[in-house]
Amino acid sequence: MKQRTLILLLIFLIFFVISLMSNILGPIIPDLISSFSLSMGLAGFLPFSFFVAYGVMSLPSGLMVEKYREKRNLLLAFFPGALGALVFALNPKFQFALISLFIIGVGMAMLQVVINPLLRVAGGEEHFAFNSVLGQLAFGAASFMSPWLYSYLVQNLFSGNDFFLIRILEKWVPESMPWVSVYFLFAVIALLMFLVITRVKFPEVELKSDEKVDLGRDLGRLLRQGKVWLFFLGVFCYVGTEQGIANWVSQYLQDYHGVDPATTGAQVISYFWGLLTVGCLLGLVLLKLMDSKRVLMIFTLGAMVCLGMGLLGSGAMVLVAFALSGFFLSVMWSILISLALNSVDFAHGTLAGILCSG
């Protein structure tokens, strides 16, 4: 029992690290644009380099889990995570940023595929739904904290702060680019996770039929169904909206409203992720009381209103509207995935891989 509890805590920590490393991109995009003198078009390749890794790795990762098992895949995931962060931290240039983000994205995509079957076995199938919510809370907590971590480092590096961690980072980080420090921290965190996982004995995970990936006959059957493509498009649009706001709102607020991206911009992103987490919890309650399609329609309408107010409004209304859009986007992922899986009666693992590729 004690061993299972430790493994559950480790899994929640992995959720936390995935979110911390994935969602830092939004706060630092204005710094990337400024430091490398990027056009908006070139800057768009930065989040693309990270998320295209999900499209490349989602289905292959499912096959790797079956062949190499969970522990080896976790190690394989954190190693490129550490390597990718270190590559960019030591070479803060645009081309290395693209390579680094893709490598980190590969690691994060591998982790996403491994973590849910492991959570089901480690916590017991009867507690899977509850533990999944705890995992999402850990994910949301890191999303909320990552912009504050960025703000703290940017404001305290080269400012005379005597904290030992700040002094160490100042020896490695260019004074003109203090935001690079987050990638040194990520390299250390990923390396520590790698070392911790080497010491842990994981339970034997027998993948259920709906967790296995088949790139043969089942994939072909799914791709011939129009509704699969519609759900793929739905996930594509949802993630594009969520990440579009999270990654670009700080730059937008700086350009059109003169907001400091290191303080107010980062706070808006933090509240966006925080409210998204709160919305997930409320969504769980509403889904017990209402039809999921109706909940999805109501929250989609709310997201459209908030995004419109953020784009067309002025003053404090803009900051509130963008942050509140996270609340209304919160239920979309889980509802889209569940509706998609309930719409077919075979190859759920392969379908999940298709949706994650979207």
Protein backbone atom coordinates (compact mmCIF):
# COMPACT_ATOMS: atom_id res chain seq x y z
CA MET A 1 0.00 0.00 0.00
CA LYS A 2 2.84 2.37 0.87
CA GLN A 3 4.55 1.59 -2.45
CA ARG A 4 1.36 2.36 -4.37
CA THR A 5 0.95 5.68 -2.55
CA LEU A 6 4.51 6.65 -3.47
CA ILE A 7 3.89 5.76 -7.10
CA LEU A 8 0.67 7.80 -7.11
CA LEU A 9 2.53 10.80 -5.69
CA LEU A 10 5.19 10.35 -8.35
CA ILE A 11 2.51 10.26 -11.07
CA PHE A 12 0.95 13.49 -9.75
CA LEU A 13 4.44 15.02 -9.73
CA ILE A 14 4.84 13.97 -13.38
CA PHE A 15 1.53 15.71 -14.21
CA PHE A 16 2.92 18.81 -12.47
CA VAL A 17 6.21 18.73 -14.41
CA ILE A 18 4.48 18.16 -17.77
CA SER A 19 2.38 21.27 -17.19
CA LEU A 20 5.28 23.35 -15.86
CA MET A 21 7.44 22.63 -18.91
CA SER A 22 4.59 22.87 -21.44
CA ASN A 23 2.88 26.08 -20.36
CA ILE A 24 5.87 28.36 -19.77
CA LEU A 25 5.96 29.22 -23.47
CA GLY A 26 3.16 31.80 -23.28
CA PRO A 27 4.85 34.13 -20.76
CA ILE A 28 8.21 34.07 -22.55
CA ILE A 29 7.04 34.60 -26.15
CA PRO A 30 7.33 38.42 -25.89
CA ASP A 31 10.91 37.97 -24.64
CA LEU A 32 11.70 35.53 -27.47
CA ILE A 33 10.37 38.02 -30.03
CA SER A 34 12.32 40.89 -28.49
CA SER A 35 15.60 39.02 -27.88
CA PHE A 36 15.78 37.46 -31.37
CA SER A 37 14.08 40.35 -33.27
CA LEU A 38 11.48 37.97 -34.68
CA SER A 39 8.56 38.75 -36.94
CA MET A 40 5.20 37.40 -35.83
CA GLY A 41 5.43 34.77 -38.56
CA LEU A 42 8.76 33.42 -37.34
CA ALA A 43 7.61 33.59 -33.71
CA GLY A 44 4.67 31.37 -34.64
CA PHE A 45 7.08 28.55 -35.38
CA LEU A 46 8.05 28.40 -31.68
CA PRO A 47 4.78 26.96 -30.29
CA PHE A 48 4.38 25.02 -33.56
CA SER A 49 7.75 23.30 -32.98
CA PHE A 50 6.58 22.19 -29.55
CA PHE A 51 3.09 21.00 -30.42
CA VAL A 52 3.91 19.38 -33.76
CA ALA A 53 5.84 16.87 -31.64
CA TYR A 54 2.48 15.68 -30.27
CA GLY A 55 1.26 15.07 -33.82
CA VAL A 56 4.44 13.15 -34.64
CA MET A 57 4.71 11.13 -31.42
CA SER A 58 1.19 10.45 -30.12
CA LEU A 59 0.53 7.26 -32.12
CA PRO A 60 4.14 5.92 -32.07
CA SER A 61 4.26 6.48 -28.29
CA GLY A 62 1.30 4.15 -27.86
CA LEU A 63 3.21 1.41 -29.69
CA MET A 64 6.35 2.12 -27.63
CA VAL A 65 4.44 1.66 -24.36
CA GLU A 66 3.37 -1.82 -25.46
CA LYS A 67 6.89 -2.78 -26.53
CA TYR A 68 9.14 -1.12 -23.92
CA ARG A 69 6.75 -0.80 -20.94
CA GLU A 70 6.11 2.16 -18.68
CA LYS A 71 9.35 2.69 -16.78
CA ARG A 72 11.57 2.65 -19.84
CA ASN A 73 9.23 5.04 -21.66
CA LEU A 74 9.21 7.45 -18.70
CA LEU A 75 13.00 7.44 -18.73
CA LEU A 76 13.04 7.90 -22.50
CA ALA A 77 10.63 10.84 -22.11
CA PHE A 78 12.51 12.75 -19.40
CA PHE A 79 15.90 12.33 -21.04
CA PRO A 80 14.96 14.34 -24.17
CA GLY A 81 13.15 16.77 -21.87
CA ALA A 82 16.38 17.47 -19.99
CA LEU A 83 18.46 17.44 -23.17
CA GLY A 84 16.12 19.79 -25.03
CA ALA A 85 16.01 22.31 -22.19
CA LEU A 86 19.80 22.23 -21.80
CA VAL A 87 20.42 22.62 -25.54
CA PHE A 88 18.56 25.92 -25.58
CA ALA A 89 19.76 27.14 -22.19
CA LEU A 90 23.40 26.80 -23.31
CA ASN A 91 22.72 28.11 -26.85
CA PRO A 92 20.03 30.83 -26.58
CA LYS A 93 19.48 31.33 -30.31
CA PHE A 94 16.35 31.11 -32.43
CA GLN A 95 17.35 27.96 -34.34
CA PHE A 96 18.25 26.16 -31.10
CA ALA A 97 14.92 27.28 -29.61
CA LEU A 98 13.07 25.49 -32.43
CA ILE A 99 15.11 22.29 -31.98
CA SER A 100 14.83 22.44 -28.19
CA LEU A 101 11.06 22.93 -28.16
CA PHE A 102 10.54 20.03 -30.55
CA ILE A 103 12.71 17.71 -28.41
CA ILE A 104 10.89 18.76 -25.21
CA GLY A 105 7.55 18.29 -26.99
CA VAL A 106 8.53 14.73 -27.95
CA GLY A 107 9.24 13.97 -24.30
CA MET A 108 5.97 15.52 -23.11
CA ALA A 109 3.96 13.61 -25.74
CA MET A 110 5.52 10.33 -24.57
CA LEU A 111 4.66 11.14 -20.96
CA GLN A 112 1.01 11.88 -21.77
CA VAL A 113 0.58 8.45 -23.35
CA VAL A 114 2.25 6.55 -20.47
CA ILE A 115 0.69 8.30 -17.53
CA ASN A 116 -3.01 7.37 -17.69
CA PRO A 117 -2.68 3.55 -17.87
CA LEU A 118 -0.09 3.76 -15.09
CA LEU A 119 -2.44 5.88 -12.98
CA ARG A 120 -5.26 3.37 -13.51
CA VAL A 121 -3.16 0.44 -12.27
CA ALA A 122 -1.29 2.24 -9.47
CA GLY A 123 -4.40 3.75 -7.91
CA GLY A 124 -6.83 0.96 -8.71
CA GLU A 125 -9.44 1.05 -11.44
CA GLU A 126 -12.23 1.82 -8.95
CA HIS A 127 -10.43 5.07 -7.98
CA PHE A 128 -9.31 6.02 -11.50
CA ALA A 129 -11.82 8.85 -12.03
CA PHE A 130 -10.98 10.46 -8.67
CA ASN A 131 -7.22 10.11 -9.22
CA SER A 132 -7.58 11.56 -12.72
CA VAL A 133 -9.14 14.68 -11.19
CA LEU A 134 -6.24 14.92 -8.72
CA GLY A 135 -3.85 14.61 -11.65
CA GLN A 136 -5.62 17.45 -13.45
CA LEU A 137 -5.42 19.55 -10.27
CA ALA A 138 -1.65 18.97 -10.16
CA PHE A 139 -1.50 19.89 -13.85
CA GLY A 140 -3.54 23.04 -13.23
CA ALA A 141 -1.47 24.06 -10.21
CA ALA A 142 1.71 23.99 -12.30
CA SER A 143 0.00 25.93 -15.12
CA PHE A 144 -0.97 28.58 -12.56
CA MET A 145 2.51 28.70 -11.03
CA SER A 146 4.70 28.70 -14.15
CA PRO A 147 4.04 32.38 -15.12
CA TRP A 148 4.80 33.42 -11.53
CA LEU A 149 8.07 31.46 -11.67
CA TYR A 150 8.97 33.28 -14.88
CA SER A 151 8.10 36.68 -13.34
CA TYR A 152 10.15 35.95 -10.21
CA LEU A 153 13.25 34.99 -12.19
CA VAL A 154 13.05 37.90 -14.64
CA GLN A 155 12.55 40.46 -11.86
CA ASN A 156 15.21 39.09 -9.52
CA LEU A 157 18.09 38.09 -11.78
CA PHE A 158 20.81 40.77 -11.98
CA SER A 159 18.95 42.89 -9.44
CA GLY A 160 21.27 42.38 -6.46
CA ASN A 161 19.24 39.49 -5.01
CA ASP A 162 21.51 37.35 -2.78
CA PHE A 163 19.46 34.14 -2.95
CA PHE A 164 21.92 31.35 -3.77
CA LEU A 165 19.86 29.99 -6.69
CA ILE A 166 19.70 33.45 -8.25
CA ARG A 167 23.47 33.85 -7.87
CA ILE A 168 24.10 30.46 -9.55
CA LEU A 169 21.81 31.27 -12.46
CA GLU A 170 23.46 34.66 -12.97
CA LYS A 171 26.73 32.86 -13.79
CA TRP A 172 25.09 30.97 -16.68
CA VAL A 173 22.37 33.28 -18.00
CA PRO A 174 23.03 36.21 -20.39
CA GLU A 175 22.20 39.45 -18.59
CA SER A 176 20.16 40.61 -21.60
CA MET A 177 18.04 37.41 -21.53
CA PRO A 178 17.19 36.55 -17.91
CA TRP A 179 14.17 34.51 -19.08
CA VAL A 180 16.57 31.82 -20.35
CA SER A 181 16.97 30.83 -16.69
CA VAL A 182 13.68 28.89 -16.79
CA TYR A 183 15.24 26.38 -19.19
CA PHE A 184 18.19 25.78 -16.89
CA LEU A 185 15.67 24.99 -14.14
CA PHE A 186 13.70 22.70 -16.46
CA ALA A 187 16.86 20.81 -17.42
CA VAL A 188 17.60 20.23 -13.72
CA ILE A 189 13.99 19.22 -12.94
CA ALA A 190 13.84 16.76 -15.87
CA LEU A 191 17.20 15.26 -14.90
CA LEU A 192 16.07 14.85 -11.27
CA MET A 193 12.87 13.16 -12.48
CA PHE A 194 14.98 10.82 -14.62
CA LEU A 195 17.11 9.88 -11.59
CA VAL A 196 14.07 9.39 -9.32
CA ILE A 197 12.33 7.12 -11.84
CA THR A 198 15.45 4.92 -12.13
CA ARG A 199 15.03 4.14 -8.40
CA VAL A 200 11.31 3.33 -8.49
CA LYS A 201 9.79 -0.07 -9.13
CA PHE A 202 6.57 0.27 -11.10
CA PRO A 203 3.65 -2.17 -11.10
CA GLU A 204 3.05 -4.38 -14.11
CA VAL A 205 0.55 -2.62 -16.38
CA GLU A 206 -1.68 -4.70 -18.62
CA LEU A 207 -3.04 -2.35 -21.26
CA LYS A 208 -6.79 -2.58 -21.79
CA SER A 209 -8.11 -2.93 -25.32
CA ASP A 210 -9.12 0.74 -25.35
CA GLU A 211 -5.56 1.79 -24.44
CA LYS A 212 -3.78 -0.11 -27.22
CA VAL A 213 -2.82 1.46 -30.53
CA ASP A 214 -3.17 -0.35 -33.86
CA LEU A 215 -1.74 1.36 -36.95
CA GLY A 216 -3.14 -1.27 -39.28
CA ARG A 217 -6.74 -2.26 -39.99
CA ASP A 218 -8.33 -0.33 -37.08
CA LEU A 219 -6.65 2.93 -38.08
CA GLY A 220 -7.98 2.55 -41.62
CA ARG A 221 -11.51 1.82 -40.38
CA LEU A 222 -11.46 4.91 -38.17
CA LEU A 223 -10.13 7.22 -40.88
CA ARG A 224 -12.96 6.19 -43.18
CA GLN A 225 -15.56 7.51 -40.71
CA GLY A 226 -16.61 11.15 -41.17
CA LYS A 227 -17.41 11.63 -37.48
CA VAL A 228 -13.81 10.76 -36.55
CA TRP A 229 -12.59 13.61 -38.76
CA LEU A 230 -15.15 15.95 -37.18
CA PHE A 231 -13.93 15.10 -33.67
CA PHE A 232 -10.35 15.50 -34.89
CA LEU A 233 -11.28 18.97 -36.18
CA GLY A 234 -13.01 19.77 -32.88
CA VAL A 235 -9.90 18.89 -30.88
CA PHE A 236 -7.74 20.80 -33.38
CA CYS A 237 -9.88 23.94 -32.96
CA TYR A 238 -10.11 23.62 -29.18
CA VAL A 239 -6.35 23.21 -28.63
CA GLY A 240 -5.64 25.95 -31.18
CA THR A 241 -7.87 28.32 -29.22
CA GLU A 242 -6.58 27.33 -25.78
CA GLN A 243 -2.92 27.47 -26.72
CA GLY A 244 -3.44 30.46 -28.99
CA ILE A 245 -4.72 32.49 -26.04
CA ALA A 246 -2.20 31.10 -23.55
CA ASN A 247 0.79 31.63 -25.86
CA TRP A 248 -0.12 34.95 -27.47
CA VAL A 249 -2.21 36.93 -24.99
CA SER A 250 0.85 38.43 -23.28
CA GLN A 251 2.25 39.68 -26.59
CA TYR A 252 -1.18 40.95 -27.64
CA LEU A 253 -1.63 42.88 -24.39
CA GLN A 254 1.84 44.38 -24.76
CA ASP A 255 1.27 45.48 -28.37
CA TYR A 256 -2.28 46.83 -28.08
CA HIS A 257 -2.63 47.84 -24.42
CA GLY A 258 0.94 48.60 -23.30
CA VAL A 259 0.87 45.87 -20.63
CA ASP A 260 4.19 44.67 -19.16
CA PRO A 261 4.52 40.99 -20.17
CA ALA A 262 6.77 40.17 -17.19
CA THR A 263 4.15 41.24 -14.64
CA THR A 264 0.55 41.87 -15.74
CA GLY A 265 0.83 39.72 -18.87
CA ALA A 266 2.16 36.78 -16.87
CA GLN A 267 -0.58 37.27 -14.28
CA VAL A 268 -3.31 37.10 -16.94
CA ILE A 269 -1.85 33.81 -18.22
CA SER A 270 -1.65 32.48 -14.67
CA TYR A 271 -5.29 33.36 -13.97
CA PHE A 272 -6.27 31.89 -17.35
CA TRP A 273 -4.85 28.49 -16.33
CA GLY A 274 -6.13 28.81 -12.77
CA LEU A 275 -9.69 29.48 -13.92
CA LEU A 276 -9.41 26.66 -16.45
CA THR A 277 -8.66 24.31 -13.55
CA VAL A 278 -11.61 25.67 -11.53
CA GLY A 279 -13.84 25.23 -14.57
CA CYS A 280 -12.78 21.58 -14.86
CA LEU A 281 -14.00 20.94 -11.31
CA LEU A 282 -17.31 22.75 -11.85
CA GLY A 283 -17.69 20.93 -15.15
CA LEU A 284 -17.56 17.59 -13.35
CA VAL A 285 -20.56 18.68 -11.27
CA LEU A 286 -22.51 20.05 -14.24
CA LEU A 287 -21.95 16.87 -16.23
CA LYS A 288 -23.78 14.98 -13.48
CA LEU A 289 -26.76 17.31 -13.83
CA MET A 290 -26.92 18.12 -17.56
CA ASP A 291 -26.36 16.50 -20.94
CA SER A 292 -22.72 16.82 -21.99
CA LYS A 293 -23.56 18.35 -25.38
CA ARG A 294 -25.58 21.09 -23.69
CA VAL A 295 -22.74 21.83 -21.26
CA LEU A 296 -20.35 22.01 -24.21
CA MET A 297 -22.64 24.44 -26.08
CA ILE A 298 -23.06 26.73 -23.03
CA PHE A 299 -19.34 26.85 -22.27
CA THR A 300 -18.47 27.36 -25.95
CA LEU A 301 -20.82 30.35 -26.11
CA GLY A 302 -19.23 31.75 -22.94
CA ALA A 303 -15.73 31.32 -24.43
CA MET A 304 -16.82 33.15 -27.61
CA VAL A 305 -18.21 36.08 -25.59
CA CYS A 306 -15.08 36.34 -23.41
CA LEU A 307 -12.71 36.13 -26.37
CA GLY A 308 -14.73 38.77 -28.22
CA MET A 309 -14.63 41.10 -25.19
CA GLY A 310 -10.89 40.54 -24.87
CA LEU A 311 -10.28 41.43 -28.51
CA LEU A 312 -12.71 44.35 -28.76
CA GLY A 313 -12.81 45.74 -25.20
CA SER A 314 -10.60 48.20 -23.35
CA GLY A 315 -9.05 48.73 -19.94
CA ALA A 316 -9.42 46.20 -17.14
CA MET A 317 -12.26 44.47 -19.01
CA VAL A 318 -9.72 43.03 -21.47
CA LEU A 319 -7.60 41.48 -18.71
CA VAL A 320 -10.65 39.95 -17.01
CA ALA A 321 -12.13 38.68 -20.28
CA PHE A 322 -8.97 36.87 -21.38
CA ALA A 323 -8.48 35.31 -17.95
CA LEU A 324 -12.15 34.28 -17.78
CA SER A 325 -11.96 32.63 -21.21
CA GLY A 326 -9.92 29.89 -19.52
CA PHE A 327 -12.91 29.06 -17.33
CA PHE A 328 -15.21 28.56 -20.33
CA LEU A 329 -12.64 26.56 -22.30
CA SER A 330 -12.17 24.18 -19.36
CA VAL A 331 -14.68 21.44 -20.17
CA MET A 332 -14.09 21.22 -23.91
CA TRP A 333 -11.21 18.75 -23.97
CA SER A 334 -12.80 16.17 -21.67
CA ILE A 335 -16.23 16.39 -23.34
CA LEU A 336 -14.85 16.17 -26.87
CA ILE A 337 -12.72 13.15 -25.98
CA SER A 338 -15.54 11.35 -24.17
CA LEU A 339 -18.08 12.05 -26.95
CA ALA A 340 -15.58 10.81 -29.53
CA LEU A 341 -14.81 7.60 -27.64
CA ASN A 342 -18.52 6.96 -27.06
CA SER A 343 -19.24 7.41 -30.76
CA VAL A 344 -17.32 4.27 -31.81
CA ASP A 345 -17.30 0.79 -30.28
CA PHE A 346 -13.77 -0.31 -31.22
CA ALA A 347 -10.10 0.80 -31.24
CA HIS A 348 -10.42 3.46 -28.54
CA GLY A 349 -6.66 3.58 -28.03
CA THR A 350 -6.07 4.28 -31.70
CA LEU A 351 -8.85 6.88 -31.75
CA ALA A 352 -7.31 8.61 -28.70
CA GLY A 353 -4.00 8.72 -30.57
CA ILE A 354 -5.71 10.33 -33.59
CA LEU A 355 -7.34 12.94 -31.35
CA CYS A 356 -4.06 13.70 -29.54
CA SER A 357 -2.42 14.14 -32.94
CA GLY A 358 -5.06 16.80 -33.64
